[in-house]
PDB file of N, CA, C and O in Angstrom:
ATOM      1  N   UNK A 923     117.169  64.067 119.502  1.00  0.00           N
ATOM      2  CA  UNK A 923     116.654  64.779 120.659  1.00  0.00           C
ATOM      3  C   UNK A 923     117.687  65.822 121.081  1.00  0.00           C
ATOM      4  O   UNK A 923     118.849  65.534 121.273  1.00  0.00           O
ATOM      5  N   UNK A 924     117.226  67.042 121.244  1.00  0.00           N
ATOM      6  CA  UNK A 924     118.100  68.144 121.617  1.00  0.00           C
ATOM      7  C   UNK A 924     118.143  68.279 123.137  1.00  0.00           C
ATOM      8  O   UNK A 924     117.114  68.387 123.784  1.00  0.00           O
ATOM      9  N   UNK A 925     119.335  68.259 123.690  1.00  0.00           N
ATOM     10  CA  UNK A 925     119.491  68.390 125.135  1.00  0.00           C
ATOM     11  C   UNK A 925     119.725  69.861 125.476  1.00  0.00           C
ATOM     12  O   UNK A 925     120.658  70.479 124.967  1.00  0.00           O
ATOM     13  N   UNK A 926     118.887  70.432 126.315  1.00  0.00           N
ATOM     14  CA  UNK A 926     118.983  71.836 126.700  1.00  0.00           C
ATOM     15  C   UNK A 926     119.957  71.998 127.858  1.00  0.00           C
ATOM     16  O   UNK A 926     119.969  71.213 128.798  1.00  0.00           O
ATOM     17  N   UNK A 927     120.781  73.020 127.783  1.00  0.00           N
ATOM     18  CA  UNK A 927     121.695  73.360 128.868  1.00  0.00           C
ATOM     19  C   UNK A 927     120.950  74.291 129.815  1.00  0.00           C
ATOM     20  O   UNK A 927     120.339  75.265 129.379  1.00  0.00           O
ATOM     21  N   UNK A 928     120.988  73.999 131.135  1.00  0.00           N
ATOM     22  CA  UNK A 928     120.294  74.881 132.083  1.00  0.00           C
ATOM     23  C   UNK A 928     120.819  76.312 132.011  1.00  0.00           C
ATOM     24  O   UNK A 928     122.008  76.552 131.777  1.00  0.00           O
ATOM     25  N   UNK A 929     119.922  77.266 132.220  1.00  0.00           N
ATOM     26  CA  UNK A 929     120.276  78.690 132.119  1.00  0.00           C
ATOM     27  C   UNK A 929     121.371  79.065 133.113  1.00  0.00           C
ATOM     28  O   UNK A 929     122.282  79.823 132.776  1.00  0.00           O
ATOM     29  N   UNK A 930     121.321  78.520 134.328  1.00  0.00           N
ATOM     30  CA  UNK A 930     122.343  78.855 135.327  1.00  0.00           C
ATOM     31  C   UNK A 930     123.718  78.381 134.864  1.00  0.00           C
ATOM     32  O   UNK A 930     124.731  79.056 135.098  1.00  0.00           O
ATOM     33  N   UNK A 931     123.784  77.263 134.166  1.00  0.00           N
ATOM     34  CA  UNK A 931     125.061  76.777 133.652  1.00  0.00           C
ATOM     35  C   UNK A 931     125.590  77.707 132.568  1.00  0.00           C
ATOM     36  O   UNK A 931     126.798  77.946 132.478  1.00  0.00           O
ATOM     37  N   UNK A 932     124.708  78.258 131.762  1.00  0.00           N
ATOM     38  CA  UNK A 932     125.122  79.216 130.735  1.00  0.00           C
ATOM     39  C   UNK A 932     125.666  80.496 131.374  1.00  0.00           C
ATOM     40  O   UNK A 932     126.672  81.044 130.930  1.00  0.00           O
ATOM     41  N   UNK A 933     124.999  80.958 132.424  1.00  0.00           N
ATOM     42  CA  UNK A 933     125.429  82.180 133.106  1.00  0.00           C
ATOM     43  C   UNK A 933     126.791  81.965 133.763  1.00  0.00           C
ATOM     44  O   UNK A 933     127.695  82.797 133.649  1.00  0.00           O
ATOM     45  N   UNK A 934     126.944  80.833 134.434  1.00  0.00           N
ATOM     46  CA  UNK A 934     128.212  80.534 135.104  1.00  0.00           C
ATOM     47  C   UNK A 934     129.327  80.349 134.074  1.00  0.00           C
ATOM     48  O   UNK A 934     130.475  80.744 134.312  1.00  0.00           O
ATOM     49  N   UNK A 935     129.004  79.789 132.908  1.00  0.00           N
ATOM     50  CA  UNK A 935     129.998  79.596 131.858  1.00  0.00           C
ATOM     51  C   UNK A 935     130.522  80.931 131.328  1.00  0.00           C
ATOM     52  O   UNK A 935     131.613  80.990 130.760  1.00  0.00           O
ATOM     53  N   UNK A 936     129.773  82.004 131.519  1.00  0.00           N
ATOM     54  CA  UNK A 936     130.233  83.338 131.112  1.00  0.00           C
ATOM     55  C   UNK A 936     130.902  84.058 132.278  1.00  0.00           C
ATOM     56  O   UNK A 936     131.992  84.614 132.144  1.00  0.00           O
ATOM     57  N   UNK A 937     130.261  84.048 133.443  1.00  0.00           N
ATOM     58  CA  UNK A 937     130.748  84.864 134.558  1.00  0.00           C
ATOM     59  C   UNK A 937     132.002  84.315 135.237  1.00  0.00           C
ATOM     60  O   UNK A 937     132.861  85.097 135.658  1.00  0.00           O
ATOM     61  N   UNK A 938     132.121  83.001 135.375  1.00  0.00           N
ATOM     62  CA  UNK A 938     133.275  82.461 136.088  1.00  0.00           C
ATOM     63  C   UNK A 938     134.583  82.674 135.327  1.00  0.00           C
ATOM     64  O   UNK A 938     135.551  83.197 135.894  1.00  0.00           O
ATOM     65  N   UNK A 939     134.684  82.288 134.035  1.00  0.00           N
ATOM     66  CA  UNK A 939     135.946  82.558 133.325  1.00  0.00           C
ATOM     67  C   UNK A 939     136.250  84.053 133.219  1.00  0.00           C
ATOM     68  O   UNK A 939     137.413  84.459 133.304  1.00  0.00           O
ATOM     69  N   UNK A 940     135.204  84.871 133.055  1.00  0.00           N
ATOM     70  CA  UNK A 940     135.454  86.312 132.953  1.00  0.00           C
ATOM     71  C   UNK A 940     135.912  86.882 134.297  1.00  0.00           C
ATOM     72  O   UNK A 940     136.717  87.806 134.329  1.00  0.00           O
ATOM     73  N   UNK A 941     135.432  86.332 135.397  1.00  0.00           N
ATOM     74  CA  UNK A 941     135.885  86.745 136.727  1.00  0.00           C
ATOM     75  C   UNK A 941     137.371  86.452 136.900  1.00  0.00           C
ATOM     76  O   UNK A 941     138.144  87.305 137.341  1.00  0.00           O
ATOM     77  N   UNK A 942     137.772  85.235 136.530  1.00  0.00           N
ATOM     78  CA  UNK A 942     139.180  84.852 136.666  1.00  0.00           C
ATOM     79  C   UNK A 942     140.076  85.698 135.761  1.00  0.00           C
ATOM     80  O   UNK A 942     141.156  86.143 136.168  1.00  0.00           O
ATOM     81  N   UNK A 943     139.619  85.936 134.543  1.00  0.00           N
ATOM     82  CA  UNK A 943     140.395  86.755 133.614  1.00  0.00           C
ATOM     83  C   UNK A 943     140.486  88.195 134.098  1.00  0.00           C
ATOM     84  O   UNK A 943     141.535  88.833 133.986  1.00  0.00           O
ATOM     85  N   UNK A 944     139.394  88.725 134.635  1.00  0.00           N
ATOM     86  CA  UNK A 944     139.400  90.093 135.161  1.00  0.00           C
ATOM     87  C   UNK A 944     140.345  90.209 136.354  1.00  0.00           C
ATOM     88  O   UNK A 944     141.034  91.225 136.510  1.00  0.00           O
ATOM     89  N   UNK A 945     140.378  89.183 137.200  1.00  0.00           N
ATOM     90  CA  UNK A 945     141.296  89.211 138.344  1.00  0.00           C
ATOM     91  C   UNK A 945     142.746  89.257 137.862  1.00  0.00           C
ATOM     92  O   UNK A 945     143.549  90.057 138.360  1.00  0.00           O
ATOM     93  N   UNK A 946     143.073  88.436 136.884  1.00  0.00           N
ATOM     94  CA  UNK A 946     144.430  88.436 136.344  1.00  0.00           C
ATOM     95  C   UNK A 946     144.754  89.764 135.658  1.00  0.00           C
ATOM     96  O   UNK A 946     145.840  90.322 135.853  1.00  0.00           O
ATOM     97  N   UNK A 947     143.813  90.288 134.888  1.00  0.00           N
ATOM     98  CA  UNK A 947     144.037  91.573 134.208  1.00  0.00           C
ATOM     99  C   UNK A 947     144.231  92.701 135.214  1.00  0.00           C
ATOM    100  O   UNK A 947     145.068  93.581 135.016  1.00  0.00           O
ATOM    101  N   UNK A 948     143.469  92.668 136.301  1.00  0.00           N
ATOM    102  CA  UNK A 948     143.592  93.694 137.341  1.00  0.00           C
ATOM    103  C   UNK A 948     144.977  93.640 137.982  1.00  0.00           C
ATOM    104  O   UNK A 948     145.616  94.668 138.182  1.00  0.00           O
ATOM    105  N   UNK A 949     145.419  92.433 138.285  1.00  0.00           N
ATOM    106  CA  UNK A 949     146.742  92.273 138.894  1.00  0.00           C
ATOM    107  C   UNK A 949     147.826  92.796 137.962  1.00  0.00           C
ATOM    108  O   UNK A 949     148.696  93.582 138.366  1.00  0.00           O
ATOM    109  N   UNK A 950     147.776  92.387 136.708  1.00  0.00           N
ATOM    110  CA  UNK A 950     148.803  92.801 135.756  1.00  0.00           C
ATOM    111  C   UNK A 950     148.762  94.298 135.479  1.00  0.00           C
ATOM    112  O   UNK A 950     149.799  94.963 135.418  1.00  0.00           O
ATOM    113  N   UNK A 951     147.568  94.855 135.320  1.00  0.00           N
ATOM    114  CA  UNK A 951     147.434  96.272 135.008  1.00  0.00           C
ATOM    115  C   UNK A 951     147.914  97.149 136.166  1.00  0.00           C
ATOM    116  O   UNK A 951     148.686  98.085 135.976  1.00  0.00           O
ATOM    117  N   UNK A 952     147.461  96.829 137.386  1.00  0.00           N
ATOM    118  CA  UNK A 952     147.807  97.680 138.519  1.00  0.00           C
ATOM    119  C   UNK A 952     149.184  97.374 139.101  1.00  0.00           C
ATOM    120  O   UNK A 952     149.634  98.075 139.997  1.00  0.00           O
ATOM    121  N   UNK A 953     149.845  96.358 138.594  1.00  0.00           N
ATOM    122  CA  UNK A 953     151.254  96.182 138.914  1.00  0.00           C
ATOM    123  C   UNK A 953     152.071  97.253 138.201  1.00  0.00           C
ATOM    124  O   UNK A 953     153.110  97.695 138.689  1.00  0.00           O
ATOM    125  N   UNK A 954     151.562  97.679 137.056  1.00  0.00           N
ATOM    126  CA  UNK A 954     152.257  98.676 136.250  1.00  0.00           C
ATOM    127  C   UNK A 954     151.792 100.099 136.526  1.00  0.00           C
ATOM    128  O   UNK A 954     152.594 101.028 136.540  1.00  0.00           O
ATOM    129  N   UNK A 955     150.491 100.286 136.717  1.00  0.00           N
ATOM    130  CA  UNK A 955     149.915 101.628 136.851  1.00  0.00           C
ATOM    131  C   UNK A 955     149.317 101.846 138.234  1.00  0.00           C
ATOM    132  O   UNK A 955     148.636 100.971 138.770  1.00  0.00           O
ATOM    133  N   UNK A 956     149.548 103.027 138.783  1.00  0.00           N
ATOM    134  CA  UNK A 956     149.005 103.410 140.087  1.00  0.00           C
ATOM    135  C   UNK A 956     147.617 104.023 139.892  1.00  0.00           C
ATOM    136  O   UNK A 956     147.475 104.999 139.153  1.00  0.00           O
ATOM    137  N   UNK A 957     146.585 103.473 140.551  1.00  0.00           N
ATOM    138  CA  UNK A 957     145.234 104.009 140.356  1.00  0.00           C
ATOM    139  C   UNK A 957     145.081 105.448 140.846  1.00  0.00           C
ATOM    140  O   UNK A 957     144.280 106.208 140.289  1.00  0.00           O
ATOM    141  N   UNK A 958     145.829 105.854 141.844  1.00  0.00           N
ATOM    142  CA  UNK A 958     145.752 107.236 142.330  1.00  0.00           C
ATOM    143  C   UNK A 958     146.254 108.188 141.244  1.00  0.00           C
ATOM    144  O   UNK A 958     145.614 109.206 140.939  1.00  0.00           O
ATOM    145  N   UNK A 959     147.393 107.855 140.646  1.00  0.00           N
ATOM    146  CA  UNK A 959     147.950 108.682 139.587  1.00  0.00           C
ATOM    147  C   UNK A 959     147.038 108.692 138.353  1.00  0.00           C
ATOM    148  O   UNK A 959     146.825 109.739 137.734  1.00  0.00           O
ATOM    149  N   UNK A 960     146.472 107.541 138.005  1.00  0.00           N
ATOM    150  CA  UNK A 960     145.553 107.476 136.863  1.00  0.00           C
ATOM    151  C   UNK A 960     144.323 108.349 137.087  1.00  0.00           C
ATOM    152  O   UNK A 960     143.846 109.015 136.164  1.00  0.00           O
ATOM    153  N   UNK A 961     143.806 108.338 138.312  1.00  0.00           N
ATOM    154  CA  UNK A 961     142.646 109.179 138.637  1.00  0.00           C
ATOM    155  C   UNK A 961     142.955 110.658 138.503  1.00  0.00           C
ATOM    156  O   UNK A 961     142.149 111.433 137.993  1.00  0.00           O
ATOM    157  N   UNK A 962     144.134 111.057 138.945  1.00  0.00           N
ATOM    158  CA  UNK A 962     144.550 112.459 138.827  1.00  0.00           C
ATOM    159  C   UNK A 962     144.757 112.857 137.370  1.00  0.00           C
ATOM    160  O   UNK A 962     144.345 113.932 136.942  1.00  0.00           O
ATOM    161  N   UNK A 963     145.409 111.981 136.600  1.00  0.00           N
ATOM    162  CA  UNK A 963     145.653 112.283 135.191  1.00  0.00           C
ATOM    163  C   UNK A 963     144.352 112.350 134.389  1.00  0.00           C
ATOM    164  O   UNK A 963     144.246 113.123 133.444  1.00  0.00           O
ATOM    165  N   UNK A 964     143.383 111.550 134.762  1.00  0.00           N
ATOM    166  CA  UNK A 964     142.106 111.534 134.049  1.00  0.00           C
ATOM    167  C   UNK A 964     141.200 112.684 134.479  1.00  0.00           C
ATOM    168  O   UNK A 964     140.164 112.918 133.862  1.00  0.00           O
ATOM    169  N   UNK A 965     141.565 113.385 135.542  1.00  0.00           N
ATOM    170  CA  UNK A 965     140.777 114.521 135.990  1.00  0.00           C
ATOM    171  C   UNK A 965     139.637 114.168 136.918  1.00  0.00           C
ATOM    172  O   UNK A 965     138.703 114.943 137.090  1.00  0.00           O
ATOM    173  N   UNK A 966     139.691 112.977 137.532  1.00  0.00           N
ATOM    174  CA  UNK A 966     138.638 112.565 138.458  1.00  0.00           C
ATOM    175  C   UNK A 966     138.895 113.033 139.882  1.00  0.00           C
ATOM    176  O   UNK A 966     138.109 112.751 140.775  1.00  0.00           O
ATOM    177  N   UNK A 967     139.990 113.684 140.089  1.00  0.00           N
ATOM    178  CA  UNK A 967     140.301 114.158 141.427  1.00  0.00           C
ATOM    179  C   UNK A 967     140.906 113.053 142.269  1.00  0.00           C
ATOM    180  O   UNK A 967     141.543 112.140 141.763  1.00  0.00           O
ATOM    181  N   UNK A 968     140.682 113.165 143.559  1.00  0.00           N
ATOM    182  CA  UNK A 968     141.288 112.226 144.490  1.00  0.00           C
ATOM    183  C   UNK A 968     140.469 110.940 144.561  1.00  0.00           C
ATOM    184  O   UNK A 968     139.262 110.963 144.762  1.00  0.00           O
ATOM    185  N   UNK A 969     141.139 109.824 144.382  1.00  0.00           N
ATOM    186  CA  UNK A 969     140.509 108.507 144.474  1.00  0.00           C
ATOM    187  C   UNK A 969     141.441 107.615 145.285  1.00  0.00           C
ATOM    188  O   UNK A 969     142.667 107.708 145.162  1.00  0.00           O
ATOM    189  N   UNK A 970     140.875 106.776 146.118  1.00  0.00           N
ATOM    190  CA  UNK A 970     141.720 105.890 146.924  1.00  0.00           C
ATOM    191  C   UNK A 970     142.222 104.738 146.053  1.00  0.00           C
ATOM    192  O   UNK A 970     141.653 104.428 145.008  1.00  0.00           O
ATOM    193  N   UNK A 971     143.303 104.124 146.499  1.00  0.00           N
ATOM    194  CA  UNK A 971     143.832 102.985 145.747  1.00  0.00           C
ATOM    195  C   UNK A 971     142.823 101.857 145.711  1.00  0.00           C
ATOM    196  O   UNK A 971     142.596 101.257 144.659  1.00  0.00           O
ATOM    197  N   UNK A 972     142.188 101.573 146.845  1.00  0.00           N
ATOM    198  CA  UNK A 972     141.196 100.498 146.883  1.00  0.00           C
ATOM    199  C   UNK A 972     140.029 100.804 145.950  1.00  0.00           C
ATOM    200  O   UNK A 972     139.533  99.914 145.253  1.00  0.00           O
ATOM    201  N   UNK A 973     139.612 102.059 145.903  1.00  0.00           N
ATOM    202  CA  UNK A 973     138.545 102.453 144.983  1.00  0.00           C
ATOM    203  C   UNK A 973     138.967 102.269 143.536  1.00  0.00           C
ATOM    204  O   UNK A 973     138.185 101.798 142.705  1.00  0.00           O
ATOM    205  N   UNK A 974     140.199 102.625 143.224  1.00  0.00           N
ATOM    206  CA  UNK A 974     140.722 102.449 141.866  1.00  0.00           C
ATOM    207  C   UNK A 974     140.807 100.978 141.486  1.00  0.00           C
ATOM    208  O   UNK A 974     140.447 100.597 140.367  1.00  0.00           O
ATOM    209  N   UNK A 975     141.269 100.151 142.423  1.00  0.00           N
ATOM    210  CA  UNK A 975     141.343  98.713 142.157  1.00  0.00           C
ATOM    211  C   UNK A 975     139.939  98.137 141.921  1.00  0.00           C
ATOM    212  O   UNK A 975     139.743  97.314 141.037  1.00  0.00           O
ATOM    213  N   UNK A 976     138.993  98.590 142.723  1.00  0.00           N
ATOM    214  CA  UNK A 976     137.617  98.093 142.604  1.00  0.00           C
ATOM    215  C   UNK A 976     137.006  98.485 141.268  1.00  0.00           C
ATOM    216  O   UNK A 976     136.428  97.645 140.566  1.00  0.00           O
ATOM    217  N   UNK A 977     137.127  99.751 140.916  1.00  0.00           N
ATOM    218  CA  UNK A 977     136.583 100.221 139.640  1.00  0.00           C
ATOM    219  C   UNK A 977     137.267  99.500 138.478  1.00  0.00           C
ATOM    220  O   UNK A 977     136.604  99.034 137.547  1.00  0.00           O
ATOM    221  N   UNK A 978     138.580  99.381 138.548  1.00  0.00           N
ATOM    222  CA  UNK A 978     139.325  98.684 137.497  1.00  0.00           C
ATOM    223  C   UNK A 978     138.903  97.238 137.355  1.00  0.00           C
ATOM    224  O   UNK A 978     138.692  96.736 136.246  1.00  0.00           O
ATOM    225  N   UNK A 979     138.749  96.541 138.492  1.00  0.00           N
ATOM    226  CA  UNK A 979     138.335  95.136 138.444  1.00  0.00           C
ATOM    227  C   UNK A 979     136.971  94.995 137.781  1.00  0.00           C
ATOM    228  O   UNK A 979     136.780  94.143 136.902  1.00  0.00           O
ATOM    229  N   UNK A 980     136.009  95.813 138.190  1.00  0.00           N
ATOM    230  CA  UNK A 980     134.669  95.674 137.623  1.00  0.00           C
ATOM    231  C   UNK A 980     134.632  96.068 136.146  1.00  0.00           C
ATOM    232  O   UNK A 980     133.870  95.480 135.369  1.00  0.00           O
ATOM    233  N   UNK A 981     135.463  97.017 135.735  1.00  0.00           N
ATOM    234  CA  UNK A 981     135.528  97.337 134.308  1.00  0.00           C
ATOM    235  C   UNK A 981     136.157  96.189 133.512  1.00  0.00           C
ATOM    236  O   UNK A 981     135.662  95.839 132.427  1.00  0.00           O
ATOM    237  N   UNK A 982     137.208  95.590 134.060  1.00  0.00           N
ATOM    238  CA  UNK A 982     137.793  94.422 133.398  1.00  0.00           C
ATOM    239  C   UNK A 982     136.801  93.259 133.358  1.00  0.00           C
ATOM    240  O   UNK A 982     136.719  92.531 132.369  1.00  0.00           O
ATOM    241  N   UNK A 983     136.039  93.085 134.442  1.00  0.00           N
ATOM    242  CA  UNK A 983     135.058  91.999 134.491  1.00  0.00           C
ATOM    243  C   UNK A 983     133.951  92.232 133.464  1.00  0.00           C
ATOM    244  O   UNK A 983     133.532  91.318 132.766  1.00  0.00           O
ATOM    245  N   UNK A 984     133.494  93.463 133.338  1.00  0.00           N
ATOM    246  CA  UNK A 984     132.474  93.795 132.345  1.00  0.00           C
ATOM    247  C   UNK A 984     132.996  93.527 130.930  1.00  0.00           C
ATOM    248  O   UNK A 984     132.290  92.923 130.100  1.00  0.00           O
ATOM    249  N   UNK A 985     134.217  93.936 130.658  1.00  0.00           N
ATOM    250  CA  UNK A 985     134.809  93.723 129.339  1.00  0.00           C
ATOM    251  C   UNK A 985     134.950  92.231 129.035  1.00  0.00           C
ATOM    252  O   UNK A 985     134.560  91.761 127.960  1.00  0.00           O
ATOM    253  N   UNK A 986     135.504  91.473 129.966  1.00  0.00           N
ATOM    254  CA  UNK A 986     135.712  90.053 129.714  1.00  0.00           C
ATOM    255  C   UNK A 986     134.408  89.264 129.717  1.00  0.00           C
ATOM    256  O   UNK A 986     134.292  88.282 128.986  1.00  0.00           O
ATOM    257  N   UNK A 987     133.415  89.683 130.491  1.00  0.00           N
ATOM    258  CA  UNK A 987     132.105  89.019 130.451  1.00  0.00           C
ATOM    259  C   UNK A 987     131.448  89.236 129.091  1.00  0.00           C
ATOM    260  O   UNK A 987     130.817  88.325 128.541  1.00  0.00           O
ATOM    261  N   UNK A 988     131.606  90.426 128.546  1.00  0.00           N
ATOM    262  CA  UNK A 988     131.063  90.695 127.211  1.00  0.00           C
ATOM    263  C   UNK A 988     131.710  89.823 126.147  1.00  0.00           C
ATOM    264  O   UNK A 988     131.024  89.273 125.274  1.00  0.00           O
ATOM    265  N   UNK A 989     133.038  89.676 126.224  1.00  0.00           N
ATOM    266  CA  UNK A 989     133.710  88.843 125.233  1.00  0.00           C
ATOM    267  C   UNK A 989     133.365  87.365 125.416  1.00  0.00           C
ATOM    268  O   UNK A 989     133.204  86.639 124.432  1.00  0.00           O
ATOM    269  N   UNK A 990     133.226  86.906 126.664  1.00  0.00           N
ATOM    270  CA  UNK A 990     132.822  85.516 126.907  1.00  0.00           C
ATOM    271  C   UNK A 990     131.397  85.274 126.394  1.00  0.00           C
ATOM    272  O   UNK A 990     131.115  84.229 125.803  1.00  0.00           O
ATOM    273  N   UNK A 991     130.508  86.228 126.621  1.00  0.00           N
ATOM    274  CA  UNK A 991     129.134  86.086 126.152  1.00  0.00           C
ATOM    275  C   UNK A 991     129.085  86.039 124.624  1.00  0.00           C
ATOM    276  O   UNK A 991     128.331  85.244 124.045  1.00  0.00           O
ATOM    277  N   UNK A 992     129.871  86.874 123.966  1.00  0.00           N
ATOM    278  CA  UNK A 992     129.918  86.835 122.506  1.00  0.00           C
ATOM    279  C   UNK A 992     130.470  85.501 121.998  1.00  0.00           C
ATOM    280  O   UNK A 992     129.986  84.960 121.002  1.00  0.00           O
ATOM    281  N   UNK A 993     131.468  84.968 122.677  1.00  0.00           N
ATOM    282  CA  UNK A 993     132.012  83.670 122.292  1.00  0.00           C
ATOM    283  C   UNK A 993     130.937  82.591 122.401  1.00  0.00           C
ATOM    284  O   UNK A 993     130.778  81.769 121.493  1.00  0.00           O
ATOM    285  N   UNK A 994     130.186  82.590 123.495  1.00  0.00           N
ATOM    286  CA  UNK A 994     129.104  81.611 123.660  1.00  0.00           C
ATOM    287  C   UNK A 994     128.028  81.791 122.591  1.00  0.00           C
ATOM    288  O   UNK A 994     127.505  80.821 122.048  1.00  0.00           O
ATOM    289  N   UNK A 995     127.714  83.029 122.283  1.00  0.00           N
ATOM    290  CA  UNK A 995     126.691  83.307 121.282  1.00  0.00           C
ATOM    291  C   UNK A 995     127.117  82.794 119.905  1.00  0.00           C
ATOM    292  O   UNK A 995     126.340  82.167 119.187  1.00  0.00           O
ATOM    293  N   UNK A 996     128.364  83.036 119.536  1.00  0.00           N
ATOM    294  CA  UNK A 996     128.830  82.652 118.208  1.00  0.00           C
ATOM    295  C   UNK A 996     129.146  81.163 118.099  1.00  0.00           C
ATOM    296  O   UNK A 996     129.395  80.662 116.999  1.00  0.00           O
ATOM    297  N   UNK A 997     129.126  80.414 119.191  1.00  0.00           N
ATOM    298  CA  UNK A 997     129.315  78.969 119.142  1.00  0.00           C
ATOM    299  C   UNK A 997     128.030  78.236 118.792  1.00  0.00           C
ATOM    300  O   UNK A 997     128.074  77.066 118.468  1.00  0.00           O
ATOM    301  N   UNK A 998     126.912  78.926 118.863  1.00  0.00           N
ATOM    302  CA  UNK A 998     125.637  78.272 118.540  1.00  0.00           C
ATOM    303  C   UNK A 998     125.626  77.893 117.068  1.00  0.00           C
ATOM    304  O   UNK A 998     126.143  78.631 116.231  1.00  0.00           O
ATOM    305  N   UNK A 999     125.001  76.759 116.752  1.00  0.00           N
ATOM    306  CA  UNK A 999     124.930  76.380 115.344  1.00  0.00           C
ATOM    307  C   UNK A 999     124.036  77.336 114.557  1.00  0.00           C
ATOM    308  O   UNK A 999     123.054  77.864 115.086  1.00  0.00           O
ATOM    309  N   UNK A1000     124.398  77.559 113.326  1.00  0.00           N
ATOM    310  CA  UNK A1000     123.613  78.437 112.461  1.00  0.00           C
ATOM    311  C   UNK A1000     122.444  77.663 111.871  1.00  0.00           C
ATOM    312  O   UNK A1000     122.474  76.444 111.756  1.00  0.00           O
ATOM    313  N   UNK A1001     121.426  78.396 111.474  1.00  0.00           N
ATOM    314  CA  UNK A1001     120.334  77.775 110.736  1.00  0.00           C
ATOM    315  C   UNK A1001     120.856  77.338 109.385  1.00  0.00           C
ATOM    316  O   UNK A1001     121.738  77.971 108.803  1.00  0.00           O
ATOM    317  N   UNK A1002     120.274  76.268 108.878  1.00  0.00           N
ATOM    318  CA  UNK A1002     120.680  75.811 107.555  1.00  0.00           C
ATOM    319  C   UNK A1002     120.209  76.827 106.516  1.00  0.00           C
ATOM    320  O   UNK A1002     119.073  77.269 106.564  1.00  0.00           O
ATOM    321  N   UNK A1003     121.081  77.185 105.593  1.00  0.00           N
ATOM    322  CA  UNK A1003     120.666  78.160 104.585  1.00  0.00           C
ATOM    323  C   UNK A1003     119.625  77.559 103.646  1.00  0.00           C
ATOM    324  O   UNK A1003     119.670  76.365 103.328  1.00  0.00           O
ATOM    325  N   UNK A1004     118.702  78.396 103.242  1.00  0.00           N
ATOM    326  CA  UNK A1004     117.683  77.966 102.297  1.00  0.00           C
ATOM    327  C   UNK A1004     118.225  78.023 100.881  1.00  0.00           C
ATOM    328  O   UNK A1004     119.342  78.460 100.640  1.00  0.00           O
ATOM    329  N   UNK A1005     117.412  77.597  99.930  1.00  0.00           N
ATOM    330  CA  UNK A1005     117.847  77.659  98.535  1.00  0.00           C
ATOM    331  C   UNK A1005     117.993  79.090  98.068  1.00  0.00           C
ATOM    332  O   UNK A1005     117.257  79.986  98.506  1.00  0.00           O
ATOM    333  N   UNK A1006     118.964  79.325  97.232  1.00  0.00           N
ATOM    334  CA  UNK A1006     119.180  80.662  96.704  1.00  0.00           C
ATOM    335  C   UNK A1006     118.103  80.999  95.683  1.00  0.00           C
ATOM    336  O   UNK A1006     117.741  80.180  94.849  1.00  0.00           O
ATOM    337  N   UNK A1007     117.621  82.211  95.728  1.00  0.00           N
ATOM    338  CA  UNK A1007     116.543  82.597  94.811  1.00  0.00           C
ATOM    339  C   UNK A1007     117.073  83.047  93.488  1.00  0.00           C
ATOM    340  O   UNK A1007     118.120  83.495  93.277  1.00  0.00           O
TER     341      UNK A1007
END
């Protein structure tokens, strides 16, 4: 009998670890780089530090959520291969 994992548990298994990882990445990245200076160098004009931190956090969260989702996807068992023709 196959036990199904609830969909909300699957979503939380991706979003929660990626949230924590994004928070750590944001702290480490912006300890080294100033978001105001990065915005000027990239040609985006004037950006507030809080805006830079927010954009950076959500980009890190998107990146880490994608990698967590891929990890969950690749953990699924494969179909049994059929006979070779």
